[in-house]
């Protein structure tokens, strides 16, 4: 809607690519957080801060390589650009937003859920 492109089959393929990269980045962050809690005895917040600083570069590298790889599709003009532009736009804008969500919202939600589970004695610690 913002860019004037229609949702086409290539755009939906771009969204599938997007979901794969975003889920992988979130798994990397949460898994490393759990490892730090188990191996080093960090609290949830300490583990999230430590994990965020340690996993920031791999998450950004994964996102940026995909974003920079798709920028030519978003800028493409000429033959078949109407096919590939929507896929590039979906991935570039979606991954940019989703990377921010991964780095900010996912740790906040992890902390909130962990606090809730501890408060209601559903998790030890």
Coordinates of N, CA and C in Angstrom, one line a residue:
X1 N 0.8 -1.2 0.0 CA 0.0 0.0 0.0 C 0.9 1.3 0.0
X2 N 1.9 1.3 0.8 CA 2.8 2.4 0.9 C 3.6 2.7 -0.4
X3 N 4.0 1.6 -1.0 CA 4.9 1.7 -2.2 C 4.1 1.6 -3.5
X4 N 2.8 1.3 -3.5 CA 2.1 1.2 -4.7 C 2.2 -0.1 -5.5
X5 N 2.8 -1.1 -4.8 CA 3.0 -2.4 -5.5 C 1.8 -3.3 -5.0
X6 N 1.5 -4.2 -5.9 CA 0.4 -5.2 -5.6 C 1.0 -6.4 -4.9
X7 N 0.2 -7.1 -4.2 CA 0.6 -8.3 -3.6 C 0.5 -9.4 -4.6
X8 N 1.6 -9.9 -5.1 CA 1.6 -10.9 -6.1 C 2.3 -12.2 -5.6
X9 N 2.3 -13.2 -6.4 CA 3.0 -14.4 -6.0 C 4.4 -14.2 -5.6
X10 N 5.2 -13.5 -6.4 CA 6.6 -13.2 -6.0 C 6.7 -12.4 -4.6
X11 N 5.7 -11.5 -4.4 CA 5.7 -10.8 -3.1 C 5.4 -11.8 -2.0
X12 N 4.6 -12.8 -2.2 CA 4.3 -13.8 -1.1 C 5.6 -14.7 -1.0
X13 N 6.3 -15.0 -2.0 CA 7.5 -15.7 -1.9 C 8.6 -14.9 -1.1
X14 N 8.6 -13.6 -1.3 CA 9.4 -12.7 -0.5 C 9.1 -12.8 1.0
X15 N 7.8 -12.8 1.3 CA 7.3 -12.9 2.6 C 7.7 -14.2 3.3
X16 N 7.8 -15.3 2.5 CA 8.2 -16.6 3.0 C 9.7 -16.5 3.4
X17 N 10.5 -15.9 2.5 CA 11.9 -15.6 2.8 C 12.1 -14.8 4.0
X18 N 11.3 -13.8 4.1 CA 11.3 -12.9 5.3 C 11.0 -13.7 6.6
X19 N 10.0 -14.5 6.6 CA 9.7 -15.2 7.8 C 10.8 -16.2 8.2
X20 N 11.5 -16.8 7.2 CA 12.6 -17.7 7.5 C 13.7 -17.0 8.2
X21 N 14.1 -15.8 7.7 CA 15.2 -15.1 8.2 C 14.9 -14.5 9.6
X22 N 13.7 -14.0 9.8 CA 13.3 -13.4 11.0 C 13.2 -14.4 12.2
X23 N 12.6 -15.6 11.9 CA 12.5 -16.6 12.9 C 13.9 -17.2 13.2
X24 N 14.8 -17.3 12.3 CA 16.1 -17.7 12.6 C 16.8 -16.7 13.5
X25 N 16.7 -15.4 13.2 CA 17.3 -14.4 14.1 C 16.7 -14.5 15.5
X26 N 15.5 -14.6 15.6 CA 14.9 -14.7 17.0 C 15.3 -16.0 17.7
X27 N 15.4 -17.1 17.0 CA 15.9 -18.3 17.6 C 17.3 -18.2 18.1
X28 N 18.2 -17.5 17.3 CA 19.6 -17.3 17.7 C 19.6 -16.5 19.0
X29 N 18.8 -15.5 19.1 CA 18.9 -14.6 20.3 C 18.3 -15.4 21.5
X30 N 17.2 -16.0 21.4 CA 16.6 -16.7 22.6 C 17.4 -17.9 23.0
X31 N 17.9 -18.6 22.0 CA 18.7 -19.8 22.4 C 19.9 -19.4 23.1
X32 N 20.6 -18.4 22.7 CA 21.8 -17.9 23.4 C 21.5 -17.4 24.8
X33 N 20.3 -16.8 24.9 CA 19.9 -16.3 26.2 C 19.7 -17.5 27.2
X34 N 19.0 -18.5 26.7 CA 18.8 -19.7 27.5 C 20.1 -20.4 27.9
X35 N 21.1 -20.4 27.0 CA 22.4 -21.0 27.3 C 23.1 -20.2 28.4
X36 N 23.0 -18.9 28.3 CA 23.7 -18.1 29.3 C 23.0 -18.2 30.7
X37 N 21.7 -18.4 30.7 CA 21.0 -18.6 32.0 C 21.4 -19.9 32.6
X38 N 21.5 -20.9 31.8 CA 21.8 -22.3 32.3 C 23.3 -22.4 32.7
X39 N 24.2 -22.0 31.8 CA 25.6 -22.2 32.0 C 26.3 -21.2 33.0
X40 N 25.8 -20.0 33.0 CA 26.4 -19.0 33.8 C 25.6 -18.5 35.0
X41 N 24.4 -19.0 35.1 CA 23.5 -18.6 36.2 C 23.1 -17.1 36.2
X42 N 23.0 -16.5 35.0 CA 22.5 -15.2 34.9 C 21.0 -15.1 35.2
X43 N 20.6 -14.0 35.6 CA 19.1 -13.7 35.7 C 18.6 -13.5 34.3
X44 N 17.3 -13.5 34.1 CA 16.8 -13.3 32.8 C 17.2 -12.0 32.1
X45 N 17.1 -11.0 32.9 CA 17.5 -9.7 32.4 C 19.0 -9.6 32.1
X46 N 19.8 -10.1 32.9 CA 21.3 -10.2 32.7 C 21.6 -11.0 31.4
X47 N 20.9 -12.1 31.3 CA 21.2 -13.0 30.1 C 20.7 -12.3 28.8
X48 N 19.6 -11.6 28.9 CA 19.1 -10.9 27.7 C 20.0 -9.7 27.3
X49 N 20.5 -9.0 28.3 CA 21.5 -7.9 27.9 C 22.8 -8.5 27.4
X50 N 23.3 -9.5 28.0 CA 24.5 -10.1 27.5 C 24.3 -10.7 26.1
X51 N 23.2 -11.5 25.9 CA 22.9 -12.1 24.7 C 22.7 -11.1 23.6
X52 N 22.0 -10.0 23.9 CA 21.8 -9.0 22.9 C 23.1 -8.3 22.4
X53 N 24.0 -8.1 23.3 CA 25.3 -7.5 22.9 C 26.1 -8.5 22.1
X54 N 26.1 -9.8 22.5 CA 26.9 -10.8 21.8 C 26.3 -11.2 20.5
X55 N 25.0 -11.3 20.3 CA 24.3 -11.8 19.1 C 23.9 -10.6 18.2
X56 N 24.2 -9.4 18.5 CA 23.8 -8.3 17.7 C 24.4 -8.3 16.3
X57 N 25.7 -8.6 16.3 CA 26.4 -8.6 15.0 C 25.9 -9.7 14.1
X58 N 25.8 -11.0 14.6 CA 25.3 -12.0 13.7 C 23.9 -11.8 13.2
X59 N 23.0 -11.2 14.0 CA 21.7 -10.9 13.6 C 21.7 -9.8 12.6
X60 N 22.4 -8.8 12.8 CA 22.5 -7.7 11.8 C 23.2 -8.2 10.5
X61 N 24.2 -9.0 10.6 CA 24.8 -9.5 9.4 C 23.8 -10.4 8.5
X62 N 23.1 -11.2 9.2 CA 22.1 -12.0 8.5 C 21.0 -11.2 7.8
X63 N 20.5 -10.2 8.6 CA 19.5 -9.3 8.0 C 20.1 -8.4 6.9
X64 N 21.2 -7.9 7.1 CA 21.8 -6.9 6.1 C 22.1 -7.6 4.8
X65 N 22.7 -8.8 4.9 CA 23.0 -9.5 3.6 C 21.8 -9.8 2.8
X66 N 20.7 -10.1 3.5 CA 19.4 -10.4 2.7 C 18.9 -9.0 2.2
X67 N 18.9 -8.0 3.0 CA 18.4 -6.7 2.6 C 19.2 -6.2 1.4
X68 N 20.5 -6.2 1.6 CA 21.3 -5.7 0.5 C 21.2 -6.5 -0.8
X69 N 21.0 -7.8 -0.6 CA 20.8 -8.7 -1.8 C 19.5 -8.4 -2.5
X70 N 18.5 -7.9 -1.8 CA 17.2 -7.6 -2.4 C 17.1 -6.2 -2.9
X71 N 17.9 -5.3 -2.5 CA 17.8 -3.9 -3.0 C 17.8 -3.8 -4.5
X72 N 18.6 -4.6 -5.2 CA 18.5 -4.5 -6.7 C 17.2 -4.8 -7.2
X73 N 16.5 -5.7 -6.6 CA 15.1 -6.1 -7.0 C 14.1 -4.9 -6.8
X74 N 14.3 -4.2 -5.7 CA 13.5 -3.0 -5.4 C 13.7 -1.9 -6.4
X75 N 14.9 -1.7 -6.9 CA 15.3 -0.6 -7.8 C 15.2 -1.0 -9.3
X76 N 14.9 -2.2 -9.5 CA 14.9 -2.8 -10.9 C 13.9 -2.0 -11.8
X77 N 14.4 -1.7 -13.0 CA 13.5 -1.1 -14.0 C 13.8 -1.8 -15.3
X78 N 12.8 -1.9 -16.1 CA 13.0 -2.6 -17.4 C 12.1 -3.8 -17.5
X79 N 12.6 -4.8 -18.2 CA 11.8 -6.0 -18.4 C 11.6 -6.7 -17.1
X80 N 10.3 -7.2 -16.9 CA 9.9 -8.0 -15.8 C 10.1 -7.3 -14.4
X81 N 10.2 -6.0 -14.4 CA 10.4 -5.4 -13.1 C 9.1 -5.5 -12.3
X82 N 7.9 -5.5 -13.0 CA 6.7 -5.6 -12.3 C 6.5 -6.9 -11.6
X83 N 7.3 -7.9 -11.9 CA 7.2 -9.2 -11.3 C 8.1 -9.2 -10.0
X84 N 9.3 -8.7 -10.1 CA 10.3 -8.8 -9.1 C 10.3 -7.6 -8.1
X85 N 9.8 -6.5 -8.4 CA 9.8 -5.3 -7.5 C 9.0 -5.6 -6.2
X86 N 7.8 -6.2 -6.3 CA 7.0 -6.5 -5.1 C 7.8 -7.4 -4.1
X87 N 8.5 -8.4 -4.7 CA 9.2 -9.3 -3.8 C 10.4 -8.6 -3.1
X88 N 11.1 -7.8 -3.8 CA 12.2 -7.0 -3.2 C 11.7 -6.0 -2.1
X89 N 10.6 -5.3 -2.5 CA 10.0 -4.4 -1.5 C 9.5 -5.1 -0.2
X90 N 8.8 -6.3 -0.4 CA 8.3 -7.0 0.7 C 9.5 -7.4 1.6
X91 N 10.6 -7.9 1.1 CA 11.7 -8.4 1.9 C 12.5 -7.3 2.5
X92 N 12.8 -6.2 1.8 CA 13.6 -5.1 2.3 C 12.9 -4.4 3.4
X93 N 11.6 -4.0 3.2 CA 10.9 -3.3 4.2 C 10.5 -4.2 5.4
X94 N 10.1 -5.4 5.1 CA 9.7 -6.3 6.1 C 10.8 -6.7 7.0
X95 N 12.0 -7.0 6.4 CA 13.1 -7.4 7.2 C 13.7 -6.3 8.0
X96 N 13.7 -5.1 7.5 CA 14.1 -3.9 8.3 C 13.3 -3.7 9.5
X97 N 12.0 -3.8 9.3 CA 11.1 -3.7 10.5 C 11.2 -4.9 11.4
X98 N 11.3 -6.0 10.9 CA 11.3 -7.3 11.7 C 12.6 -7.4 12.5
X99 N 13.7 -6.9 11.9 CA 15.0 -6.9 12.7 C 14.9 -6.0 13.9
X100 N 14.2 -4.9 13.8 CA 14.0 -4.0 15.0 C 13.1 -4.7 16.0
X101 N 12.1 -5.4 15.5 CA 11.2 -6.2 16.4 C 12.0 -7.3 17.1
X102 N 12.9 -8.0 16.4 CA 13.7 -9.0 17.0 C 14.6 -8.5 18.0
X103 N 15.2 -7.3 17.8 CA 16.1 -6.8 18.8 C 15.5 -6.1 20.0
X104 N 14.3 -5.7 19.8 CA 13.6 -4.9 20.9 C 12.4 -5.7 21.5
X105 N 11.5 -6.1 20.7 CA 10.2 -6.6 21.2 C 10.4 -8.1 21.7
X106 N 11.2 -8.9 21.0 CA 11.4 -10.3 21.4 C 12.0 -10.4 22.8
X107 N 13.1 -9.6 23.1 CA 13.6 -9.7 24.5 C 12.6 -9.2 25.5
X108 N 11.9 -8.1 25.2 CA 10.9 -7.6 26.1 C 9.8 -8.7 26.4
X109 N 9.3 -9.3 25.4 CA 8.3 -10.4 25.5 C 8.9 -11.6 26.3
X110 N 10.1 -11.9 26.0 CA 10.7 -13.0 26.7 C 10.8 -12.7 28.2
X111 N 11.2 -11.5 28.6 CA 11.3 -11.1 29.9 C 10.0 -11.1 30.6
X112 N 8.9 -10.5 29.9 CA 7.6 -10.5 30.5 C 7.0 -11.9 30.7
X113 N 7.2 -12.8 29.8 CA 6.6 -14.1 30.0 C 7.4 -14.8 31.1
X114 N 8.7 -14.7 31.1 CA 9.5 -15.3 32.2 C 9.1 -14.8 33.5
X115 N 8.9 -13.5 33.7 CA 8.4 -12.9 34.9 C 7.0 -13.4 35.3
X116 N 6.1 -13.5 34.4 CA 4.8 -14.1 34.6 C 4.9 -15.5 35.1
X117 N 5.7 -16.3 34.4 CA 5.8 -17.7 34.8 C 6.4 -17.9 36.2
X118 N 7.4 -17.1 36.5 CA 8.0 -17.1 37.9 C 7.0 -16.6 39.0
X119 N 6.2 -15.6 38.6 CA 5.3 -15.0 39.6 C 4.2 -16.1 40.0
X120 N 3.8 -16.8 39.0 CA 2.7 -17.8 39.2 C 3.3 -19.2 39.5
X121 N 4.6 -19.3 39.8 CA 5.3 -20.5 40.2 C 5.1 -21.6 39.1
X122 N 5.2 -21.2 37.9 CA 5.2 -22.2 36.8 C 6.5 -22.5 36.3
X123 N 7.5 -21.7 36.8 CA 8.9 -22.0 36.4 C 9.8 -21.7 37.6
X124 N 10.8 -22.5 37.8 CA 11.8 -22.4 38.9 C 12.7 -21.2 38.6
X125 N 13.3 -20.7 39.7 CA 14.3 -19.7 39.5 C 14.1 -18.5 40.3

